Coordinates of C-alpha atoms and ligand atoms in Angstrom, one line a residue:
M553 CA 159.2 -58.7 26.8
E554 CA 158.2 -55.8 24.5
N555 CA 154.7 -54.6 25.0
Q556 CA 153.9 -53.3 21.9
V557 CA 151.7 -55.5 19.6
I558 CA 152.4 -54.9 16.0
I559 CA 149.4 -54.5 13.9
F560 CA 149.6 -55.9 10.4
D561 CA 146.5 -55.5 8.2
T562 CA 145.9 -57.7 5.5
T563 CA 142.4 -56.1 4.2
L564 CA 144.0 -55.6 0.9
R565 CA 145.2 -59.1 0.3
D566 CA 143.4 -61.8 2.7
G567 CA 140.5 -59.3 2.8
E568 CA 140.6 -59.0 -0.8
Q569 CA 140.8 -62.1 -2.3
A570 CA 137.5 -63.3 -1.0
L571 CA 135.6 -60.5 -2.4
T572 CA 133.1 -61.2 -5.2
A573 CA 134.7 -58.2 -7.2
S574 CA 138.1 -57.0 -7.0
L575 CA 138.8 -53.6 -6.3
S576 CA 140.5 -50.9 -8.5
V577 CA 143.7 -49.4 -7.9
H578 CA 142.4 -45.9 -6.9
E579 CA 140.0 -48.0 -4.5
K580 CA 142.7 -50.1 -2.8
L581 CA 145.0 -46.8 -2.6
Q582 CA 141.9 -45.1 -0.6
I583 CA 141.9 -48.1 2.0
A584 CA 145.4 -48.3 2.3
L585 CA 145.6 -44.5 3.1
A586 CA 142.6 -44.6 5.3
I587 CA 144.3 -47.9 7.2
E588 CA 147.8 -45.8 7.5
R589 CA 145.7 -43.0 9.0
L590 CA 144.6 -45.7 11.4
G591 CA 147.9 -46.1 12.5
V592 CA 148.3 -49.7 11.4
D593 CA 152.2 -50.6 11.5
I594 CA 152.4 -53.1 8.5
I595 CA 149.8 -53.1 5.5
E596 CA 149.9 -56.2 3.5
A597 CA 148.9 -54.4 -0.2
G598 CA 148.6 -57.7 -2.2
F599 CA 150.1 -60.7 -4.4
P600 CA 151.9 -59.0 -7.0
V601 CA 152.4 -62.3 -8.9
S602 CA 148.9 -63.2 -8.9
S603 CA 147.7 -60.5 -11.6
P604 CA 149.1 -57.1 -13.4
G605 CA 146.3 -55.4 -11.7
D606 CA 147.8 -56.8 -8.1
F607 CA 151.2 -55.5 -9.1
H608 CA 150.2 -52.2 -10.2
S609 CA 148.2 -51.6 -6.9
V610 CA 150.8 -52.8 -4.6
Q611 CA 153.4 -50.6 -6.5
E612 CA 151.1 -47.5 -6.2
I613 CA 150.6 -48.1 -2.5
A614 CA 154.2 -48.9 -1.7
R615 CA 155.0 -45.2 -3.6
T616 CA 152.1 -43.4 -1.7
V617 CA 152.1 -44.7 1.8
K618 CA 154.6 -43.3 4.2
N619 CA 153.6 -44.0 7.6
A620 CA 153.4 -47.5 7.5
R621 CA 155.5 -50.4 6.3
V622 CA 154.2 -52.1 3.0
C623 CA 154.4 -55.6 2.5
A624 CA 153.5 -58.1 -0.3
L625 CA 152.8 -61.9 -0.5
A626 CA 154.7 -64.3 -2.1
R627 CA 154.4 -68.2 -2.3
A628 CA 158.2 -69.7 -1.5
V629 CA 159.1 -69.5 -4.8
E630 CA 161.5 -66.9 -6.8
A631 CA 159.1 -65.6 -9.2
D632 CA 156.9 -64.7 -6.6
I633 CA 159.4 -63.1 -4.6
Q634 CA 160.9 -61.3 -7.5
A635 CA 157.4 -59.7 -8.5
C636 CA 157.3 -58.7 -4.6
G637 CA 160.8 -57.1 -4.8
D638 CA 159.9 -55.3 -8.4
A639 CA 156.7 -53.9 -7.0
L640 CA 157.9 -52.7 -3.4
S641 CA 161.1 -51.3 -4.6
V642 CA 159.7 -48.0 -5.0
A643 CA 159.6 -47.6 -1.1
E644 CA 162.4 -47.0 1.1
Q645 CA 161.6 -49.6 3.2
F646 CA 159.6 -52.6 2.8
R647 CA 158.5 -56.2 3.8
I648 CA 158.5 -59.5 1.9
H649 CA 156.1 -62.3 3.2
T650 CA 156.6 -65.4 1.8
F651 CA 154.7 -68.9 3.1
I652 CA 154.5 -72.3 2.7
S653 CA 152.3 -74.8 4.1
T654 CA 153.5 -77.2 7.0
S655 CA 150.7 -79.2 8.2
D656 CA 150.7 -83.0 7.0
V657 CA 147.4 -82.9 5.3
H658 CA 148.7 -79.8 3.0
V659 CA 152.3 -81.0 2.7
Q660 CA 151.2 -84.5 1.4
Q661 CA 147.8 -83.6 -0.2
K662 CA 148.0 -80.0 -1.6
L663 CA 151.9 -79.7 -2.6
R664 CA 152.4 -83.2 -2.8
K665 CA 155.9 -83.2 -1.0
G666 CA 157.8 -84.3 1.9
F667 CA 158.5 -81.9 4.8
D668 CA 162.3 -81.7 4.1
D669 CA 161.4 -80.6 0.8
V670 CA 159.0 -78.0 2.1
E671 CA 161.8 -77.0 4.9
A672 CA 164.4 -76.5 1.9
M673 CA 161.9 -74.3 -0.3
A674 CA 161.2 -72.1 2.8
I675 CA 165.0 -71.6 3.3
N676 CA 165.6 -70.9 0.0
A677 CA 162.7 -68.4 -0.4
I678 CA 163.8 -66.6 2.9
K679 CA 167.4 -66.3 1.4
F680 CA 166.1 -65.0 -1.6
A681 CA 163.8 -62.4 -0.4
R682 CA 166.7 -61.2 2.1
K683 CA 168.3 -60.2 -1.2
F684 CA 165.8 -57.5 -1.5
T685 CA 165.1 -56.3 2.2
D686 CA 166.0 -57.2 5.5
D687 CA 162.3 -57.3 6.5
V688 CA 161.5 -60.8 5.8
E689 CA 158.5 -62.5 6.9
F690 CA 157.9 -66.3 6.7
S691 CA 154.7 -68.0 7.3
C692 CA 153.7 -71.8 8.1
E693 CA 150.6 -71.8 6.5
D694 CA 147.9 -74.2 8.2
A695 CA 150.3 -74.1 11.5
G696 CA 147.2 -75.0 13.7
R697 CA 147.2 -78.1 12.1
T698 CA 151.0 -78.8 12.0
P699 CA 152.7 -81.5 14.3
I700 CA 154.4 -79.3 17.2
D701 CA 158.0 -81.1 16.3
N702 CA 157.7 -80.0 12.8
L703 CA 156.4 -76.6 13.4
C704 CA 159.3 -75.7 15.9
R705 CA 161.8 -77.3 13.4
I706 CA 160.5 -74.9 10.7
V707 CA 160.3 -71.9 12.8
E708 CA 164.1 -72.4 13.9
S709 CA 165.4 -72.6 10.3
A710 CA 163.3 -69.9 9.2
I711 CA 164.9 -67.8 11.6
K712 CA 168.5 -69.3 10.8
A713 CA 167.8 -68.2 7.1
G714 CA 167.1 -64.6 7.9
A715 CA 163.1 -64.2 8.7
T716 CA 162.9 -61.5 10.9
T717 CA 159.1 -62.1 11.6
V718 CA 157.7 -65.6 12.1
N719 CA 153.6 -66.2 11.5
I720 CA 151.8 -69.0 13.0
P721 CA 148.5 -68.9 11.1
D722 CA 145.6 -70.9 12.2
T723 CA 144.6 -70.7 8.3
V724 CA 141.5 -72.8 8.8
G725 CA 140.0 -71.5 12.1
Y726 CA 140.4 -74.8 13.8
T727 CA 142.0 -74.4 17.1
L728 CA 140.6 -73.4 20.8
P729 CA 142.0 -70.1 22.2
N730 CA 144.1 -72.1 25.2
E731 CA 145.1 -74.6 22.1
F732 CA 146.5 -71.9 20.2
G733 CA 148.1 -70.0 23.2
G734 CA 149.8 -73.4 24.1
I735 CA 151.3 -73.8 20.6
I736 CA 152.6 -70.2 20.8
Q737 CA 153.8 -71.1 24.1
Q738 CA 155.6 -74.1 22.8
V739 CA 157.3 -72.4 20.1
F740 CA 158.9 -69.9 22.3
N741 CA 160.0 -72.6 25.1
R742 CA 161.3 -74.8 22.3
V743 CA 162.8 -72.8 19.5
P744 CA 166.4 -71.9 20.6
N745 CA 166.6 -68.9 18.4
I746 CA 163.1 -67.5 19.0
D747 CA 164.4 -64.2 20.6
Q748 CA 165.7 -63.2 16.7
A749 CA 162.3 -62.9 15.4
V750 CA 158.8 -61.2 16.1
I751 CA 156.4 -64.2 16.7
S752 CA 153.3 -63.2 14.7
V753 CA 149.6 -64.9 14.5
H754 CA 147.1 -65.0 11.6
C755 CA 143.7 -66.4 12.6
H756 CA 140.8 -67.5 10.5
N757 CA 137.4 -67.4 11.9
D758 CA 135.9 -70.5 10.8
L759 CA 134.5 -71.3 14.3
G760 CA 134.1 -67.8 15.4
M761 CA 137.3 -67.8 17.3
A762 CA 139.7 -65.5 15.2
V763 CA 140.0 -62.8 17.7
A764 CA 140.2 -65.0 20.8
N765 CA 142.9 -67.3 19.3
S766 CA 144.7 -64.0 18.3
M767 CA 144.7 -62.5 22.1
A768 CA 145.3 -65.9 23.3
A769 CA 148.9 -65.8 21.4
V770 CA 149.6 -62.5 22.6
Q771 CA 148.9 -63.8 26.0
A772 CA 151.4 -66.6 25.1
G773 CA 154.3 -64.0 23.9
A774 CA 153.1 -63.1 20.0
R775 CA 154.0 -59.6 19.2
Q776 CA 152.2 -59.1 16.0
I777 CA 148.7 -60.0 15.1
E778 CA 147.5 -60.3 11.6
C779 CA 144.0 -58.9 11.1
T780 CA 141.4 -57.0 8.6
I781 CA 139.1 -54.4 9.0
N782 CA 135.4 -55.7 9.9
G783 CA 137.2 -59.1 9.7
I784 CA 136.7 -59.6 6.0
G785 CA 138.7 -62.4 4.3
E786 CA 138.6 -66.0 2.9
R787 CA 135.2 -67.9 4.2
A788 CA 134.3 -66.7 7.6
G789 CA 137.0 -64.0 7.4
N790 CA 140.0 -63.0 9.4
C791 CA 140.6 -61.8 13.1
S792 CA 138.9 -58.3 13.3
L793 CA 141.6 -55.3 13.4
E794 CA 138.9 -53.5 15.5
E795 CA 138.1 -55.8 17.9
V796 CA 141.6 -56.7 19.0
A797 CA 142.8 -52.8 19.2
M798 CA 139.8 -52.3 21.2
I799 CA 140.5 -55.2 23.4
M800 CA 143.9 -54.3 24.0
K801 CA 142.9 -50.4 24.7
T802 CA 139.8 -51.4 27.0
R803 CA 141.8 -54.0 29.1
Q804 CA 145.0 -52.8 28.6
E805 CA 146.0 -53.2 32.6
F806 CA 144.9 -56.9 32.4
L807 CA 147.0 -57.7 29.5
G808 CA 149.8 -55.2 29.6
V809 CA 150.3 -54.6 26.1
H810 CA 149.0 -51.6 23.8
T811 CA 149.1 -50.9 19.8
N812 CA 149.7 -47.8 17.9
I813 CA 146.2 -47.6 16.5
N814 CA 144.6 -44.5 16.5
H815 CA 141.2 -45.8 18.1
Q816 CA 138.9 -42.8 16.8
E817 CA 139.7 -43.6 13.2
I818 CA 138.2 -46.9 13.6
A819 CA 134.7 -46.2 12.8
R820 CA 135.6 -44.0 9.3
T821 CA 138.0 -46.9 8.2
S822 CA 135.0 -49.4 8.8
K823 CA 132.7 -47.9 6.9
L824 CA 134.9 -47.2 3.8
V825 CA 136.1 -50.8 3.6
S826 CA 132.3 -52.0 4.0
Q827 CA 131.3 -49.6 1.3
L828 CA 134.2 -50.1 -1.2
C829 CA 134.4 -53.9 -0.7
N830 CA 130.5 -54.2 -1.1
M831 CA 130.2 -55.9 2.4
P832 CA 127.9 -54.9 4.7
I833 CA 128.7 -54.9 8.5
Q834 CA 126.0 -56.9 10.6
P835 CA 124.2 -54.8 13.0
N836 CA 125.4 -56.6 16.2
K837 CA 129.0 -56.7 14.8
A838 CA 131.3 -55.8 18.0
I839 CA 132.6 -52.1 18.1
V840 CA 131.5 -51.3 14.5
G841 CA 128.1 -52.3 14.2
S842 CA 125.2 -50.2 13.9
N843 CA 123.7 -51.5 17.4
A844 CA 127.1 -51.6 19.1
F845 CA 126.3 -48.5 21.3
S846 CA 122.4 -48.9 21.2
H847 CA 120.6 -49.8 24.3
S848 CA 117.1 -51.0 23.8
S849 CA 115.7 -52.5 27.2
G850 CA 114.2 -50.1 29.8
I851 CA 116.4 -51.4 32.3
H852 CA 119.1 -50.6 30.4
Q853 CA 118.1 -47.3 29.3
D854 CA 117.4 -46.3 32.7
G855 CA 121.1 -47.5 33.7
M856 CA 122.8 -45.5 30.8
L857 CA 120.6 -42.4 31.8
K858 CA 122.3 -42.5 35.4
A859 CA 125.8 -43.8 34.7
S860 CA 126.9 -44.4 30.9
N861 CA 129.6 -47.1 32.4
T862 CA 126.4 -49.0 33.9
Y863 CA 126.3 -50.5 30.2
E864 CA 128.8 -49.6 28.2
I865 CA 132.6 -50.5 28.9
M866 CA 133.7 -48.0 26.2
T867 CA 132.2 -44.8 24.6
P868 CA 131.1 -44.6 20.9
E869 CA 133.3 -41.6 20.7
S870 CA 136.3 -43.4 21.4
V871 CA 136.0 -45.4 18.2
G872 CA 135.1 -42.3 16.3
I873 CA 131.3 -42.4 16.4
A874 CA 130.1 -38.8 16.4
K875 CA 127.8 -38.3 19.5
T876 CA 125.5 -35.6 18.4
K877 CA 123.5 -35.6 15.2
L878 CA 122.9 -32.0 13.9
N879 CA 120.5 -31.6 11.0
L880 CA 121.7 -29.3 8.2
T881 CA 119.6 -27.5 5.8
S882 CA 120.2 -25.2 2.3
R883 CA 120.5 -22.4 5.2
S884 CA 123.6 -23.9 6.8
G885 CA 126.9 -22.2 5.6
R886 CA 130.1 -23.5 4.7
H887 CA 131.7 -23.2 7.8
V888 CA 128.7 -25.3 9.5
I889 CA 129.7 -28.0 7.0
K890 CA 133.2 -27.7 8.0
H891 CA 132.6 -27.7 11.6
R892 CA 130.5 -30.7 11.2
M893 CA 133.0 -32.8 9.1
E894 CA 135.9 -32.2 11.4
S895 CA 133.3 -33.5 14.4
L896 CA 133.1 -36.6 12.0
G897 CA 137.0 -36.7 11.8
Y898 CA 137.7 -35.1 8.5
K899 CA 140.4 -32.8 8.5
E900 CA 140.1 -29.7 5.7
T901 CA 142.6 -31.1 3.8
D902 CA 141.1 -34.6 3.4
Y903 CA 138.4 -33.1 1.0
D904 CA 137.6 -30.2 -1.2
L905 CA 135.1 -28.2 0.9
A906 CA 133.8 -26.0 -2.4
E907 CA 132.8 -29.2 -4.2
L908 CA 131.4 -30.9 -1.0
Y909 CA 129.3 -27.9 -0.2
K910 CA 128.0 -27.4 -4.0
D911 CA 126.9 -31.3 -3.6
F912 CA 125.4 -30.5 0.0
L913 CA 123.3 -27.7 -1.3
A914 CA 122.1 -29.9 -4.4
L915 CA 120.9 -32.7 -1.8
A916 CA 119.5 -29.9 0.9
D917 CA 117.3 -28.7 -2.0
K918 CA 116.1 -32.0 -3.0
K919 CA 115.3 -33.4 0.7
G920 CA 115.2 -30.5 3.1
Q921 CA 117.4 -31.7 6.0
V922 CA 121.0 -33.3 5.1
F923 CA 122.3 -35.5 8.2
D924 CA 125.8 -36.8 9.0
D925 CA 125.3 -40.0 7.3
D926 CA 124.3 -37.9 3.8
L927 CA 127.4 -35.6 4.4
E928 CA 129.7 -38.8 4.6
A929 CA 127.9 -40.5 1.8
L930 CA 128.4 -37.5 -0.4
L931 CA 132.0 -37.3 0.2
F932 CA 132.2 -40.8 -0.3
N933 CA 130.7 -40.4 -3.6
I934 CA 133.1 -37.6 -4.8
Q935 CA 135.9 -39.7 -3.4
Q936 CA 135.5 -42.2 -6.1
Q937 CA 135.0 -39.3 -8.9
D938 CA 138.8 -38.3 -8.2
E939 CA 139.8 -40.5 -11.1
K940 CA 139.6 -39.5 -14.9
D941 CA 136.4 -41.8 -16.4
F942 CA 136.3 -43.2 -19.8
Y943 CA 132.4 -43.1 -19.6
S944 CA 130.0 -40.8 -18.1
L945 CA 126.1 -40.7 -17.9
E946 CA 125.2 -37.1 -19.0
T947 CA 121.4 -37.4 -19.2
L948 CA 118.8 -40.0 -18.5
N949 CA 115.0 -40.0 -19.1
V950 CA 113.1 -43.1 -18.0
Q951 CA 109.7 -43.6 -18.5
S952 CA 107.7 -46.5 -16.6
G953 CA 104.1 -47.4 -14.9
G954 CA 100.9 -48.6 -16.5
G955 CA 102.0 -50.0 -19.7
E956 CA 103.7 -53.2 -20.8
F957 CA 107.1 -51.9 -21.1
A958 CA 109.5 -49.0 -19.6
T959 CA 111.4 -46.8 -21.9
A960 CA 115.1 -45.2 -21.3
S961 CA 117.1 -42.8 -23.4
I962 CA 120.4 -41.7 -22.5
K963 CA 123.2 -39.3 -23.6
L964 CA 126.9 -41.2 -22.8
A965 CA 130.1 -39.6 -23.2
V966 CA 132.4 -42.2 -24.4
G967 CA 135.9 -41.0 -24.5
E968 CA 135.9 -38.1 -26.4
Q969 CA 132.3 -38.8 -28.0
K970 CA 128.9 -38.4 -27.0
V971 CA 126.4 -41.1 -27.9
I972 CA 122.7 -41.1 -27.8
E973 CA 120.8 -44.4 -27.4
A974 CA 117.4 -45.4 -26.2
A975 CA 116.0 -48.8 -25.3
T976 CA 112.8 -50.8 -24.0
G977 CA 112.9 -53.1 -21.1
N978 CA 110.5 -55.0 -18.2
G979 CA 111.2 -52.5 -15.6
P980 CA 112.6 -48.9 -15.6
V981 CA 116.4 -50.6 -14.7
D982 CA 116.1 -53.1 -17.3
A983 CA 115.6 -50.1 -20.0
L984 CA 118.4 -47.9 -18.8
Y985 CA 120.9 -51.2 -18.8
R986 CA 119.8 -51.8 -22.3
A987 CA 120.2 -48.2 -23.6
I988 CA 123.9 -48.3 -22.1
K989 CA 124.8 -51.6 -23.3
Q990 CA 123.9 -50.6 -26.8
A991 CA 126.1 -47.5 -26.4
V992 CA 129.2 -49.2 -25.4
D993 CA 131.5 -52.0 -26.8
V994 CA 131.5 -54.1 -23.8
E995 CA 130.0 -57.6 -23.5
F996 CA 129.3 -57.6 -19.9
E997 CA 126.7 -59.4 -17.7
V998 CA 125.3 -58.0 -14.4
T999 CA 125.6 -60.8 -11.9
D1000 CA 124.2 -58.8 -8.5
Y1001 CA 122.4 -55.8 -7.9
K1002 CA 121.4 -54.3 -4.7
I1003 CA 119.6 -50.8 -3.5
S1004 CA 120.1 -49.8 0.1
N1005 CA 119.1 -46.6 1.7
K1006 CA 122.3 -44.1 2.4
G1007 CA 121.9 -41.4 5.0
S1008 CA 118.9 -40.8 7.1
G1009 CA 115.4 -41.5 6.9
E1010 CA 112.6 -42.2 4.3
D1011 CA 114.2 -39.7 2.0
G1012 CA 117.9 -40.8 2.4
L1013 CA 120.2 -41.2 -0.6
G1014 CA 119.6 -44.2 -2.8
Q1015 CA 122.8 -46.3 -3.3
A1016 CA 123.2 -49.0 -5.9
H1017 CA 125.7 -51.7 -5.7
L1018 CA 126.4 -53.7 -8.9
V1019 CA 128.7 -56.6 -9.9
V1020 CA 128.8 -57.2 -13.7
A1021 CA 131.1 -60.0 -15.1
W1022 CA 133.5 -59.5 -18.1
Q1023 CA 136.0 -61.9 -19.4
G1024 CA 135.8 -63.9 -16.5
R1025 CA 136.3 -61.6 -13.9
N1026 CA 134.0 -59.7 -11.7
F1027 CA 133.7 -55.9 -11.4
H1028 CA 131.9 -53.7 -8.5
G1029 CA 130.6 -50.6 -8.6
Y1030 CA 128.0 -48.3 -7.1
G1031 CA 126.2 -45.2 -7.4
L1032 CA 124.6 -42.7 -5.2
A1033 CA 121.3 -40.4 -5.8
T1034 CA 117.9 -39.4 -4.5
D1035 CA 116.7 -41.1 -7.7
V1036 CA 117.4 -45.0 -7.3
I1037 CA 117.3 -45.4 -11.1
E1038 CA 119.9 -42.5 -11.7
A1039 CA 122.0 -44.2 -8.9
S1040 CA 121.6 -47.4 -10.7
G1041 CA 122.8 -46.0 -14.1
Q1042 CA 125.8 -44.5 -12.2
A1043 CA 126.4 -47.7 -10.6
L1044 CA 126.8 -49.3 -14.1
I1045 CA 128.9 -46.5 -15.3
H1046 CA 131.4 -47.3 -12.7
C1047 CA 131.4 -51.0 -13.5
L1048 CA 132.3 -50.0 -17.1
N1049 CA 135.1 -47.7 -16.0
N1050 CA 136.5 -49.9 -13.8
I1051 CA 136.6 -52.4 -16.8
S1052 CA 138.1 -50.0 -18.9
R1053 CA 141.0 -49.6 -16.5
A1054 CA 141.5 -53.3 -16.1
Q1055 CA 141.7 -53.1 -20.1
T1056 CA 144.4 -50.4 -20.1
I1057 CA 146.4 -52.3 -17.2
A1058 CA 146.4 -55.4 -19.4
E1059 CA 147.4 -53.8 -22.6
I1060 CA 150.2 -51.9 -20.7
K1061 CA 151.3 -55.4 -19.4
E1062 CA 151.1 -56.8 -23.2
Q1063 CA 153.1 -53.7 -24.7
K1064 CA 156.0 -54.4 -22.0
K1065 CA 155.9 -58.1 -22.7
E1066 CA 156.2 -57.3 -26.4
A1067 CA 159.0 -54.6 -26.1
N1068 CA 160.8 -57.0 -24.0
G1069 CA 160.6 -59.8 -27.1
Ligands
LIG112 O1 145.8 -68.0 6.1 C1 146.7 -68.3 5.6 O2 147.6 -68.9 6.0 C2 147.3 -67.0 5.0 C3 148.8 -67.1 5.0 C4 149.3 -66.7 3.4 C5 149.3 -66.4 6.0 O3 146.8 -66.3 4.7
LIG113 ZN1 144.7 -66.2 5.9

């Protein structure tokens, strides 16, 4: 049996559908490029029929990504599959992933159909998808709770209809590892044409067993794992990519399988996804948590000093966590920054050194020492500014303390115009947000606001994360500055720019509709 396990990343589909605020096209593209660089084989970029924004981002990802195959999701209906074909056709090769539920509870309660109808819909959908591509994946949703006879029957029919990958999801994270491994084993033993397709698994983490179940499936013969960065996804999330990748690397001899993952890209990709998705990582999370390589007890520290393999089964460097932490100051030259970025895993072509150096000097002047985390935060901030923005905050003055009210005055660029506004509020952020609201013609509501420390030490950078609701949709934005009020202002402006992009996409879609009569 083939000993490469295909890594199918669904961060941008299953992961994204669980976020409070959807990602912009630019953010999805950034994640897709990071995932491509991580070495995943297949990127599930979205669900094109679900919204014009999703269609557009799937298309952009399919156009841009070259070293991974891009895939999109469709229910087992022609309109969904057509949308996948339309969005993906800009790529030379692509995959269409179509699915339908197969468990009794889903078939009877959700679909209100019989199993024969479901099987017929699956066959039709696969045949239709094959008209666009010869790479078609079929998923039996809720396979973990599907009677085994029905599961084997539909897997056989799907392969006969032309599915080249058949996915067996544990959609509700219900099974135990030996039980799920047993299901995969039975599928291999009972489906006569099983050798004509790759068997995939897609495990959710409701009982904390997504990774264990995926590995049990691999031991039973599955050769594709569907997973997400940091395990994000519906409810308790999906199988975590970094965990399965490091299991197959660390226990390769025992398991006898490998992946194409560039393990040293793990830490960086994980940070990017956590930032962009506004999903903090728990400190004790395996592989990428901030404590994953910290040793606290005296006995452990003593062991580590004698030999690191006493308490570390893999090194932090093997997942891309830099060993040395060098403190940089305004006296550090450009070449030092370039060298430091290289040790953090960034090639010179990944960023504009002149731009980063300019921001670095400004920060070093404000806070003295600049640490690795600060540099990465600055780079992250620059990357978010790559898009042309409709709004930008040019000046900001806030006064608070002592009195009853805080006051804020702002100058805002709104397209080609400059707008000046002032407002009072019950605190500096409230005053600032009221002034911005007066300056823009957008009815929004702030639904979540968080400030966190980015970078190192008491004088690290402040990062504001914001979620605003607009016309029934949530938009996420962030801002980074040494001053938390400024960071808060930038976060709101970021949200407003994301709203403005969503408006443009909706308008283009409307115009197209009108043009097509
Ligand atoms: O969890 C699930 O079953 C899914 C399918 C669409 C593969 O996400
Ligand atoms: Zn899922």
